[in-house]
PDB file of C-alpha atoms in Angstrom:
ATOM      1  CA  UNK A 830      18.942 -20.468  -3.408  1.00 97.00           C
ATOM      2  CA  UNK A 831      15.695 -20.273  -5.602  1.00 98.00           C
ATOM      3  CA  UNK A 832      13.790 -17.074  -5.631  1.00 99.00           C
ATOM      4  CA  UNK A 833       9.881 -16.824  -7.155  1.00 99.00           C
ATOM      5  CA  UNK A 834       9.706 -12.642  -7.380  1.00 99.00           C
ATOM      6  CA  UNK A 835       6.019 -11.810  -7.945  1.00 99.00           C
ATOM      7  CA  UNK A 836       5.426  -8.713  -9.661  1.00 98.00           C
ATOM      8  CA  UNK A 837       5.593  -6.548 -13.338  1.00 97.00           C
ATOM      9  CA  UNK A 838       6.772  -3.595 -12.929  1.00 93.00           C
ATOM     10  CA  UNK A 839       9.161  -1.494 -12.620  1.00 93.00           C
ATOM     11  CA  UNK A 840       9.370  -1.999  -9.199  1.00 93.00           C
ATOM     12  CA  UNK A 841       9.853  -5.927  -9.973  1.00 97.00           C
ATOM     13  CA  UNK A 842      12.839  -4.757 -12.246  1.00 97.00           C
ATOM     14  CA  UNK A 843      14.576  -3.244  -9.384  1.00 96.00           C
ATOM     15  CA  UNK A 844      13.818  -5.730  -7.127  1.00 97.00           C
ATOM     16  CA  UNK A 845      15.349  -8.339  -9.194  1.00 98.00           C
ATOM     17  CA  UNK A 846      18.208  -5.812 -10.241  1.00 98.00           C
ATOM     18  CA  UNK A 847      18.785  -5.947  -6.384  1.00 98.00           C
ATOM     19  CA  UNK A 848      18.198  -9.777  -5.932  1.00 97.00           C
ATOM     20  CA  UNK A 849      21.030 -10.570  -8.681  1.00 96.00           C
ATOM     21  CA  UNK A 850      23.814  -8.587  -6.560  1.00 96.00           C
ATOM     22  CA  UNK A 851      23.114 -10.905  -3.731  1.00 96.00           C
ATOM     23  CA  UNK A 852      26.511 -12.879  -2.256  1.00 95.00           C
ATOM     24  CA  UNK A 853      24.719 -15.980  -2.310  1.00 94.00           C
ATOM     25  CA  UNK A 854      23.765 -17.886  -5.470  1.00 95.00           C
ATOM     26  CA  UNK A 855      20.705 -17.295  -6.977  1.00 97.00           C
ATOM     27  CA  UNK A 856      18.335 -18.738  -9.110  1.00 98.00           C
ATOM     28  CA  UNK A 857      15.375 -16.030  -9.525  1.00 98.00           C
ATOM     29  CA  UNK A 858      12.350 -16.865 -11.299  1.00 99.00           C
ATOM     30  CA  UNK A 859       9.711 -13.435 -12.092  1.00 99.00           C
ATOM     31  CA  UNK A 860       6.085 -13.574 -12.779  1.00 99.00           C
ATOM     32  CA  UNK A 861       5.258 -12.563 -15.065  1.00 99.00           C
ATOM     33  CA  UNK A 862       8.158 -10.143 -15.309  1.00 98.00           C
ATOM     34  CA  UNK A 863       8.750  -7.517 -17.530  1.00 97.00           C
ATOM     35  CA  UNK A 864      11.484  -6.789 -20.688  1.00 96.00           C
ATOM     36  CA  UNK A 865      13.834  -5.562 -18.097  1.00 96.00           C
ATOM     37  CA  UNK A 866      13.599  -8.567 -15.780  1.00 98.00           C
ATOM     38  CA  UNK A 867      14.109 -10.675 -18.735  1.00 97.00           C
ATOM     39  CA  UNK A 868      18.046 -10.044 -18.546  1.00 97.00           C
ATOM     40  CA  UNK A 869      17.950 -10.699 -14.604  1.00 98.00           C
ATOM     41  CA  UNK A 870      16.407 -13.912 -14.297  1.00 98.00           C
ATOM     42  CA  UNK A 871      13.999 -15.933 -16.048  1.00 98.00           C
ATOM     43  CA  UNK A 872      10.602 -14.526 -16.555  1.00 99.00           C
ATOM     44  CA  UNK A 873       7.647 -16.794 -15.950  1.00 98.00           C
ATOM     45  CA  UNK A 874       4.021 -16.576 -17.894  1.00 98.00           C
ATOM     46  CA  UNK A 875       2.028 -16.347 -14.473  1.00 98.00           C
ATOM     47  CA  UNK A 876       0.068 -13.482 -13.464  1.00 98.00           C
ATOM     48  CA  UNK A 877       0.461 -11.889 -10.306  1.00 97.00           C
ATOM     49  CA  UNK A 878      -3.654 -12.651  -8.879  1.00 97.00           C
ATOM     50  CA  UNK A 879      -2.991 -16.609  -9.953  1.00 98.00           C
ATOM     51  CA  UNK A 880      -2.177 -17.773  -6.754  1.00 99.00           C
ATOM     52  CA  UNK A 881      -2.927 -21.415  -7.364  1.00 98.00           C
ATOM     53  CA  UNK A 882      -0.239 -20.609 -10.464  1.00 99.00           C
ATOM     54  CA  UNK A 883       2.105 -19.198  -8.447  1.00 99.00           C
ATOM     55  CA  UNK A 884       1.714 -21.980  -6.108  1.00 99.00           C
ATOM     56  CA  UNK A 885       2.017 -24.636  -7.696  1.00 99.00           C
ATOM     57  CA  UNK A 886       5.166 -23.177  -9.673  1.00 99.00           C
ATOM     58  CA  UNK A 887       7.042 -22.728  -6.264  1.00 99.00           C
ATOM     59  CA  UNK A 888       6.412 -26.475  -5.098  1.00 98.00           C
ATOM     60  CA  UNK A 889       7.456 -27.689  -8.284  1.00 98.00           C
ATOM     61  CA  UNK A 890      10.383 -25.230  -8.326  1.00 98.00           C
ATOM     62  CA  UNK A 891      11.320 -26.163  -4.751  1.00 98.00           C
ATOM     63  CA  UNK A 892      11.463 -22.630  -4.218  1.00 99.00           C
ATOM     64  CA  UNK A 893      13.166 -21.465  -1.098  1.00 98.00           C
ATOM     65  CA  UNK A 894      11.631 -17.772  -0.842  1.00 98.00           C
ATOM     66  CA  UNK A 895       8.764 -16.162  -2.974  1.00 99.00           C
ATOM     67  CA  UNK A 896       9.251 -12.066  -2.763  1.00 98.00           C
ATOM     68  CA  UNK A 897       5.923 -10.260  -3.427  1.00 97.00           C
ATOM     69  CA  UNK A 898       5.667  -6.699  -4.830  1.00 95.00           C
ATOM     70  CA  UNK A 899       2.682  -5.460  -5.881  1.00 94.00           C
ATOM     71  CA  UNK A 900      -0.196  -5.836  -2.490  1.00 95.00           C
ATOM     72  CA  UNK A 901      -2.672  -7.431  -4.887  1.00 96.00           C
ATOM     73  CA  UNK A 902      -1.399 -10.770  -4.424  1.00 98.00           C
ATOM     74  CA  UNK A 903      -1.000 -10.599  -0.497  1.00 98.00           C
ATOM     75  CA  UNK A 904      -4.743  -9.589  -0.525  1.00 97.00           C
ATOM     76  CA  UNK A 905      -5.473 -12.454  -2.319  1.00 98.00           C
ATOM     77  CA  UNK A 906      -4.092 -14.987   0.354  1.00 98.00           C
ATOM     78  CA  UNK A 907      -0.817 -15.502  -1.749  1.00 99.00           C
ATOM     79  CA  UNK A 908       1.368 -15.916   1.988  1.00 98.00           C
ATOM     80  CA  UNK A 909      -0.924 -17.794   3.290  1.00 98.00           C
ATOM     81  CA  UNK A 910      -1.217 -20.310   0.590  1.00 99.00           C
ATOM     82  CA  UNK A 911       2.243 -20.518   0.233  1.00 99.00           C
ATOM     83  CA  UNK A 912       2.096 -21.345   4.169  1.00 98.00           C
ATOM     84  CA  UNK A 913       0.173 -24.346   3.460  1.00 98.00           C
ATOM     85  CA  UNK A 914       2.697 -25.844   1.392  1.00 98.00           C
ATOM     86  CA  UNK A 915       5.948 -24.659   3.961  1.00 98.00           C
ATOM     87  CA  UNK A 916       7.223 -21.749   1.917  1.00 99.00           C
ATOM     88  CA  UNK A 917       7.692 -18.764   3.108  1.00 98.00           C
ATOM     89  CA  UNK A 918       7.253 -15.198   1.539  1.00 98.00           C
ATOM     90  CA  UNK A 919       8.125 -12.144   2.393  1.00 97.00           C
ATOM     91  CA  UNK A 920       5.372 -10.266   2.762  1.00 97.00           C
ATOM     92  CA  UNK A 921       1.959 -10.002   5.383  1.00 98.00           C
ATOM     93  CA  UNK A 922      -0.399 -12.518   5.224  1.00 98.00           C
ATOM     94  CA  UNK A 923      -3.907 -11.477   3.710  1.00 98.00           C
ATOM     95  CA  UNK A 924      -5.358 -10.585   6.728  1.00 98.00           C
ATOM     96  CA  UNK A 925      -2.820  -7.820   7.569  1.00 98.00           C
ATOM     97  CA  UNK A 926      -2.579  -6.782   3.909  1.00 98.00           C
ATOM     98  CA  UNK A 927      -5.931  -5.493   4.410  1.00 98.00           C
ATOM     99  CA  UNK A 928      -3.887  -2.059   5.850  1.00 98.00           C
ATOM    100  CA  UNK A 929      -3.636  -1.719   1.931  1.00 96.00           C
ATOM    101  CA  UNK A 930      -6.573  -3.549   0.422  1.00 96.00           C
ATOM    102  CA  UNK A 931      -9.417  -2.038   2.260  1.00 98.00           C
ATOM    103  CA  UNK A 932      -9.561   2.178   3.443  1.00 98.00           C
ATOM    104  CA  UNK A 933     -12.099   1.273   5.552  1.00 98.00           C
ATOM    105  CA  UNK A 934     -10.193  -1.463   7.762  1.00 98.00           C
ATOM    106  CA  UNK A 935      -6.500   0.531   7.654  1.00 98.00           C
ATOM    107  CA  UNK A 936      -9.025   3.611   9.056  1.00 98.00           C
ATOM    108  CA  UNK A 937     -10.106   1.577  12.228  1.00 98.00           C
ATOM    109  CA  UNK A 938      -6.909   0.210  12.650  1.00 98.00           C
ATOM    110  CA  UNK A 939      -5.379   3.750  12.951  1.00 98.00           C
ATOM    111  CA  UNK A 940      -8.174   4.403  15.314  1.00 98.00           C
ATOM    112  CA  UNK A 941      -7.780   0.922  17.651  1.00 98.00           C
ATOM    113  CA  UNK A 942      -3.981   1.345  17.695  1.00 98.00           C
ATOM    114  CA  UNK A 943      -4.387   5.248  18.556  1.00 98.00           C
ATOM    115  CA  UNK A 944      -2.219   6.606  15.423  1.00 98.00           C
ATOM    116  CA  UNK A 945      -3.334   9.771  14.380  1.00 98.00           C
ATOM    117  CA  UNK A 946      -5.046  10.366  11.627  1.00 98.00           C
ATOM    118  CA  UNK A 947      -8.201  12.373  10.124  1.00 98.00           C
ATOM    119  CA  UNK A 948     -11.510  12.325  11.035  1.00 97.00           C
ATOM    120  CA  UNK A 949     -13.795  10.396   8.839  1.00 98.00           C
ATOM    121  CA  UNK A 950     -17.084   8.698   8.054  1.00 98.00           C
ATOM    122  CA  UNK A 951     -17.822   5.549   5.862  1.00 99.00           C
ATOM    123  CA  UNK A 952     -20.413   5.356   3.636  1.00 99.00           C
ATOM    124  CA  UNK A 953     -22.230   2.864   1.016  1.00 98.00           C
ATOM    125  CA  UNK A 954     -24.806   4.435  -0.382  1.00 98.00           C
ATOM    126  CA  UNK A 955     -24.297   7.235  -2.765  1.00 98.00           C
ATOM    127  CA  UNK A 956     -27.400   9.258  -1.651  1.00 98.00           C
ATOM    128  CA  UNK A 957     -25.927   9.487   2.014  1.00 98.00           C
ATOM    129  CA  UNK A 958     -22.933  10.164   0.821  1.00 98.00           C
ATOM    130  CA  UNK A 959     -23.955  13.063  -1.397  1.00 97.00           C
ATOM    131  CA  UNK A 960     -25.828  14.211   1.826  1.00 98.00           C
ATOM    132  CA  UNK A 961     -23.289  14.323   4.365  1.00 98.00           C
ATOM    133  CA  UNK A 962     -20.497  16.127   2.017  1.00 97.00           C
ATOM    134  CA  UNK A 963     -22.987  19.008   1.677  1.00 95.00           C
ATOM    135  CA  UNK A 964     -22.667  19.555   5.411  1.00 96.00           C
ATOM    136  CA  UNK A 965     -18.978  19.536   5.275  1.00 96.00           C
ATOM    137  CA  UNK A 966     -16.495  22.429   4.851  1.00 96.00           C
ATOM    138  CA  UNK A 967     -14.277  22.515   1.231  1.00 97.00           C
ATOM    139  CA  UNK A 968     -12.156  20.407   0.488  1.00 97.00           C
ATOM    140  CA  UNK A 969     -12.922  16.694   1.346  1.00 98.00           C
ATOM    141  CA  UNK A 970     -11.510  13.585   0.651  1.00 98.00           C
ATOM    142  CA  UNK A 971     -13.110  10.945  -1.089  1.00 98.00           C
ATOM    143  CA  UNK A 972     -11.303   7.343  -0.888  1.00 98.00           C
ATOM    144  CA  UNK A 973     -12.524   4.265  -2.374  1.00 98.00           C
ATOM    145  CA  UNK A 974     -12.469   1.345   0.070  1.00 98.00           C
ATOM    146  CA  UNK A 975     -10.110  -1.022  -2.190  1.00 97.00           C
ATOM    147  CA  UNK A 976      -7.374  -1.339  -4.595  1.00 94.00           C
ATOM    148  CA  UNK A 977      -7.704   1.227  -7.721  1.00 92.00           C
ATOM    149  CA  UNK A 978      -3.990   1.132  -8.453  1.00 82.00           C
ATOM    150  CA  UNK A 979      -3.226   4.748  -6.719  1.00 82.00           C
ATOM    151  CA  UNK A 980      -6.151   6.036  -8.318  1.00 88.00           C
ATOM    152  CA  UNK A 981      -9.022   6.222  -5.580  1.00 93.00           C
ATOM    153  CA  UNK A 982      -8.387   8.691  -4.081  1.00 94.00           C
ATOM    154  CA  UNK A 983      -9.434  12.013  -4.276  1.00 94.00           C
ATOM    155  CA  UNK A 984      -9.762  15.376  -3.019  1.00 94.00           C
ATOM    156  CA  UNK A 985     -12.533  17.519  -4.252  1.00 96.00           C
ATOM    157  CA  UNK A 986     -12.402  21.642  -3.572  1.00 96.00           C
ATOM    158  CA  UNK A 987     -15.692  22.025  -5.000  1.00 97.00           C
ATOM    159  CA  UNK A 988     -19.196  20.343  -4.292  1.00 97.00           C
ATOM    160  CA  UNK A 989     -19.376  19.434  -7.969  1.00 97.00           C
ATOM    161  CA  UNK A 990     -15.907  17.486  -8.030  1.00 97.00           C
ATOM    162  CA  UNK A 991     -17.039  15.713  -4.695  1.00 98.00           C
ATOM    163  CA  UNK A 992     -20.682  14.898  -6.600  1.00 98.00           C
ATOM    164  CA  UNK A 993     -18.629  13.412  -9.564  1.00 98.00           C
ATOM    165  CA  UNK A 994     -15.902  11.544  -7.407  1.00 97.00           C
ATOM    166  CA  UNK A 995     -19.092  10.397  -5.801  1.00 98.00           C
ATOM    167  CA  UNK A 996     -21.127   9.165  -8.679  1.00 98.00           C
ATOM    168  CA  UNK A 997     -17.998   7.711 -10.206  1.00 98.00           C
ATOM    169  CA  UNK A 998     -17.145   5.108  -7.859  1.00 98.00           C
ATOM    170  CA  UNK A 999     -20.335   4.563  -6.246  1.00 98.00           C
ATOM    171  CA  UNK A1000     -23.179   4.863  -9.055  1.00 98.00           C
ATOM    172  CA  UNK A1001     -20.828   4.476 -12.228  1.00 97.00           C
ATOM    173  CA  UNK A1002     -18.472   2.156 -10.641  1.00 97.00           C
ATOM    174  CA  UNK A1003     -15.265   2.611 -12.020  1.00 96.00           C
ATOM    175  CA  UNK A1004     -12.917   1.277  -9.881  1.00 96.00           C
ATOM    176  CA  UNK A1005     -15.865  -2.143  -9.453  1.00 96.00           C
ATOM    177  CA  UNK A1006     -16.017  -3.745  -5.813  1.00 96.00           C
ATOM    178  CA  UNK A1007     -13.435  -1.663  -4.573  1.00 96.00           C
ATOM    179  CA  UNK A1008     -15.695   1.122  -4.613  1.00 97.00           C
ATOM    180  CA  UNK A1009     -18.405  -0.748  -2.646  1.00 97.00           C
ATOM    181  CA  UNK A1010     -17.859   1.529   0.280  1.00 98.00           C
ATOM    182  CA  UNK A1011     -15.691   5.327   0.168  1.00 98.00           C
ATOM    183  CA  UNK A1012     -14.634   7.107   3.202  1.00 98.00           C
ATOM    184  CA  UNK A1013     -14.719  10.575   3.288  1.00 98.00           C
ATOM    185  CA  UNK A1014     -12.415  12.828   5.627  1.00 98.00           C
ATOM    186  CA  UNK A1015     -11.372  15.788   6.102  1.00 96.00           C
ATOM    187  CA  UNK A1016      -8.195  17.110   4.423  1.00 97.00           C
ATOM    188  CA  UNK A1017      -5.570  18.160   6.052  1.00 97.00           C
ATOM    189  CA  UNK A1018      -3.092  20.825   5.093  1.00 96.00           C
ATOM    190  CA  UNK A1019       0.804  20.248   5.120  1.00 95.00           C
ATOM    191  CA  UNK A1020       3.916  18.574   3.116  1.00 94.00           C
ATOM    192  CA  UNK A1021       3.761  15.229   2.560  1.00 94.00           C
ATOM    193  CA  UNK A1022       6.444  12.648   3.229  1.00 96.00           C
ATOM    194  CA  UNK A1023       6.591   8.827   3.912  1.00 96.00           C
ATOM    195  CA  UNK A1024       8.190   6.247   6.105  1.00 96.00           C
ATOM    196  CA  UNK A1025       8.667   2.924   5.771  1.00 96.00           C
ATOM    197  CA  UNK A1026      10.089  -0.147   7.647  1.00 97.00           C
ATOM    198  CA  UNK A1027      10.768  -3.505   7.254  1.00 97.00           C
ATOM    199  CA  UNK A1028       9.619  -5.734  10.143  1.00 97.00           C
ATOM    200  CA  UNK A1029       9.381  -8.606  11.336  1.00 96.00           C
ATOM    201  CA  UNK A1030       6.238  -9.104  13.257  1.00 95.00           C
ATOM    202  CA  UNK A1031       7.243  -6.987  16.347  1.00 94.00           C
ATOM    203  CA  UNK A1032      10.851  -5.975  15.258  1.00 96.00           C
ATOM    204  CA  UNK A1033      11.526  -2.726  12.291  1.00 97.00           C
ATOM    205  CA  UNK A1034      14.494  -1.506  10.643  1.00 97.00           C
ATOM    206  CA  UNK A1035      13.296   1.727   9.187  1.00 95.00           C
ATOM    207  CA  UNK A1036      14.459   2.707   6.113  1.00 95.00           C
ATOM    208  CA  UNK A1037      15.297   7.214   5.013  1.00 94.00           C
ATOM    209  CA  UNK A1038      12.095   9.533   4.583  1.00 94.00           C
ATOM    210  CA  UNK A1039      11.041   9.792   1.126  1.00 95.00           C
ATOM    211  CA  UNK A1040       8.356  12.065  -0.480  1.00 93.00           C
ATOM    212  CA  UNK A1041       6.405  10.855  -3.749  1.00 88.00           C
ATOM    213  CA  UNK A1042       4.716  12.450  -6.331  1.00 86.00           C
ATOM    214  CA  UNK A1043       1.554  10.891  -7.053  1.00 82.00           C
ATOM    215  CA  UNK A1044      -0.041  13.420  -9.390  1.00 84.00           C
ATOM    216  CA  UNK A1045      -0.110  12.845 -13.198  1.00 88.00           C
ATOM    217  CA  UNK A1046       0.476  16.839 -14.417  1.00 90.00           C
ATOM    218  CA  UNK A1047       3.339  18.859 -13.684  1.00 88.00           C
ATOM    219  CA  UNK A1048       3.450  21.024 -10.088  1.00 84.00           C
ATOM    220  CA  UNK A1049       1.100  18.903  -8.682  1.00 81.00           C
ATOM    221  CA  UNK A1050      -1.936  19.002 -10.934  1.00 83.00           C
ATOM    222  CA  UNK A1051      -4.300  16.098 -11.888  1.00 85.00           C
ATOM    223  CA  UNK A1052      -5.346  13.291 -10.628  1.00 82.00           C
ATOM    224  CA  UNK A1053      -3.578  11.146  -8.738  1.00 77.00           C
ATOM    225  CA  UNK A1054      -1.574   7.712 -10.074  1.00 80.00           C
ATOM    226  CA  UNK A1055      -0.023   5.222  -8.562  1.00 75.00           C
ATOM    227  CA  UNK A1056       3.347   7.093  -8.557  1.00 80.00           C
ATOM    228  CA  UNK A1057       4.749   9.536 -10.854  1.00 86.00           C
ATOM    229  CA  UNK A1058       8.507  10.061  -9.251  1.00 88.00           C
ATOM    230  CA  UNK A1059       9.840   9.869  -5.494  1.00 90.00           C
ATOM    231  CA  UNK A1060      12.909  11.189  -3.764  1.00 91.00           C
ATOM    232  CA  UNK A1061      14.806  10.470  -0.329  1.00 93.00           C
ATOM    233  CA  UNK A1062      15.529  11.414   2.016  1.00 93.00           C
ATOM    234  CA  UNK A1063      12.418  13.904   2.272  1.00 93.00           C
ATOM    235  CA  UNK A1064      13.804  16.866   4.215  1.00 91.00           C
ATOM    236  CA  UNK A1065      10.738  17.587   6.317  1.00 92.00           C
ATOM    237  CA  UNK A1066      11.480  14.303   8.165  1.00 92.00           C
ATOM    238  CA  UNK A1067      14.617  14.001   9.158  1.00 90.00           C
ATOM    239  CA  UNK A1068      17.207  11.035  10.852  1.00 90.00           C
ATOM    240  CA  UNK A1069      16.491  12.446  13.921  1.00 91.00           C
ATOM    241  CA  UNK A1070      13.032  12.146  13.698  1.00 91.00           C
ATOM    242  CA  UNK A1071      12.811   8.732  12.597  1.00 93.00           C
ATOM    243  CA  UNK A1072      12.648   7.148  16.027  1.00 94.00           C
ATOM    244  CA  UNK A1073       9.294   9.516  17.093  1.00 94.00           C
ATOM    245  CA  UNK A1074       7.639   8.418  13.165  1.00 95.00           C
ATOM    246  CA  UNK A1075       8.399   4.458  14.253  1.00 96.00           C
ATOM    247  CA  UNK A1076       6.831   4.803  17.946  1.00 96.00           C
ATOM    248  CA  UNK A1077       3.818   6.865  15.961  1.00 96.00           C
ATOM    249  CA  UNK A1078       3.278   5.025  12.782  1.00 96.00           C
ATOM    250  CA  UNK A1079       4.939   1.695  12.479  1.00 98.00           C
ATOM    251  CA  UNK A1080       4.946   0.219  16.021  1.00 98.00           C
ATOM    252  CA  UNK A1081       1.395   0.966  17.471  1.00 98.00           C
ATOM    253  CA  UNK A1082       0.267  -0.849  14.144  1.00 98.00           C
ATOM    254  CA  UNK A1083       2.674  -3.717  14.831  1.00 98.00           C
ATOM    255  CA  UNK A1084       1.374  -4.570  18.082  1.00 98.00           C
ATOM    256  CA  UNK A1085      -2.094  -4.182  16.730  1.00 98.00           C
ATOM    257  CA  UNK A1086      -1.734  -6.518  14.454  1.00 97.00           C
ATOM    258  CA  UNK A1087       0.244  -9.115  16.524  1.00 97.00           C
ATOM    259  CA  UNK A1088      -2.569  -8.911  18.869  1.00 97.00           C
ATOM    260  CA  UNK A1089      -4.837  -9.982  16.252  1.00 96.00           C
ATOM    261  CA  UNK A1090      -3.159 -13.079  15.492  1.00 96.00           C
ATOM    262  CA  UNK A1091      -1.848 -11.419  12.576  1.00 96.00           C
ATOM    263  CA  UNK A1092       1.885 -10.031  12.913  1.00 96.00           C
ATOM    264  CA  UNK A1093       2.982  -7.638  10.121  1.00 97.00           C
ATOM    265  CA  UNK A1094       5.908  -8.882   8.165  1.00 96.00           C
ATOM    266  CA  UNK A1095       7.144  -7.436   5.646  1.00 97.00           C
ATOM    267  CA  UNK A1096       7.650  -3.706   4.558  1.00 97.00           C
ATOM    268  CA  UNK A1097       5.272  -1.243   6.233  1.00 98.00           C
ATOM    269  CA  UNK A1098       4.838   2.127   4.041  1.00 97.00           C
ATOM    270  CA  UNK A1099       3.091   4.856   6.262  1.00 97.00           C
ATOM    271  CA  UNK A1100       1.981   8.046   4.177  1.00 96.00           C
ATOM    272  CA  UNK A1101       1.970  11.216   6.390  1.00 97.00           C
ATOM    273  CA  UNK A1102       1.004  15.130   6.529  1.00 96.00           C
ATOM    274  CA  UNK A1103       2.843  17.415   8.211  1.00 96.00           C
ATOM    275  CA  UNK A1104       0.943  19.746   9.443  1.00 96.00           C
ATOM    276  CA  UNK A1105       0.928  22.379  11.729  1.00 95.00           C
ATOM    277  CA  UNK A1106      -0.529  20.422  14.647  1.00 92.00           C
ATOM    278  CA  UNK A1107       1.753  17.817  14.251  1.00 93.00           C
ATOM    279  CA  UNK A1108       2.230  14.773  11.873  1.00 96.00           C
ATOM    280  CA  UNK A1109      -0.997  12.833  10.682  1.00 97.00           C
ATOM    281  CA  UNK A1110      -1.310   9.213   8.879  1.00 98.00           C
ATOM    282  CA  UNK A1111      -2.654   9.041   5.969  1.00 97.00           C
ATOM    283  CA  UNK A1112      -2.794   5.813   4.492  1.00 96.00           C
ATOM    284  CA  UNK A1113      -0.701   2.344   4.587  1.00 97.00           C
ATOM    285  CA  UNK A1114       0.861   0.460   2.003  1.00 94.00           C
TER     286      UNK A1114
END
């Protein structure tokens, strides 16, 4: 069996760590890879937003199964490109990868397939923004619409860290298209902890609670990364509440999506706060 894994990090290495073990014999191909995938399989000089690349690599690879890890890819249309040509690839199609690519879309979503989550308005116009946060109680949440590798979002205590979130992505533009439009919602208050599932379109196998550490400084100071350490199982959620976090999080959004003409496959990460009132979704990955 040949395998095209998608990815460079080190998320990629322990993919392809995992991939090797398999029963079955397998031929795995990474790009681009990374020094650790090297010694797995055989690393491959295409980038992970070159679908055409990657494309044309698995038809003339006769590649049986391309395995996707970072989102940016499946935002790009990489499953449904490799669709065209009869490969399949684990992973949504770029439609439902929007639950990752865009704040703004995973928000409504929440809201159409009645999973809870905080209240919050859009905005794309930095003035408007500026306006409504000084009507809001401290803290707020500031979330650029699109990808910013981990990085967009914020939570501002003060009116001048909301101002400078503000100006950042909307006026100075850091984080480019992605920060075309921000949400901003209220914060809730809790312990953090995530779920995720793989699924089929309508079926899930969930996987143990985790909790990650996003924050760059120690005891959870700076801004926020893209990951800075994770353990599981998170106690807060435990086995016997992973049945009530799949009918809450992961299901509702499976029939959403199915409805759209869009089932979900692949895995479904769903971010959530604990708090007092009960749990509350965050984001999707």
């Amino acid at each position: 069996m040949k395998i095209l894994l998608v990815g460079s990090g080190g998320r990629e290495h322990s993919l392809a760590w995992k991939i090797s073990q398999s029963a079955r014999p397998v031929t795995l191909f990474i790009a681009p890879g990374n020094g650790g995938t090297a010694s797995l399989g055989q690393n491959i000089a295409i980038q992970d937003k070159d679908i055409a690349g990657l494309v044309a690599f698995a038809k003339e690879e006769s590649i049986d199964l391309v395995v996707a890890g970072p989102e940016l890819p499946l935002v790009l249309g990489l499953k449904d490109a490799l669709a065209q040509v009869s490969i399949p690839c684990f992973g949504p199609d770029a439609f439902a990868a929007q639950l990752e690519g865009s704040k703004v879309f995973s928000k409504n979503v929440m809201n159409a397939a009645g999973v809870p989550t905080a209240n919050f308005q859009v905005f794309e116009h930095y003035q408007k923004a500026l306006d409504y946060v000084l009507t809001q109680p401290l803290p707020v949440v500031i979330k650029a619409d699109g990808l910013a590798a981990g990085k967009g979002v914020i939570v501002a205590t003060t009116l001048a860290e909301a101002q400078n979130a503000l100006h950042e992505i909307m006026v100075e533009r850091i984080f480019g298209a992605a920060g075309d439009q921000v949400i901003i919602e209220e914060a809730l208050v809790g312990e953090e902890a995530s779920f995720l599932a793989f699924c089929d379109g309508q079926n899930i196998v969930a996987m143990p609670s985790l909790q990650d550490h996003k924050r760059v400084g120690d005891n959870d100071t700076g801004p926020n990364t893209g990951g800075m350490g994770a353990y599981s199982p998170a106690p807060i959620v435990g086995p016997n509440q992973y049945e009530t976090m799949a009918n809450l999080c992961i299901r509702p959004i499976l029939k959403h999506m199915a409805d759209q003409g869009h089932p979900f496959v692949g895995i479904l990460y769903a971010g959530i706060m604990m708090t007092k009132n009960g749990p509350m979704i965050l984001e999707y990955n």
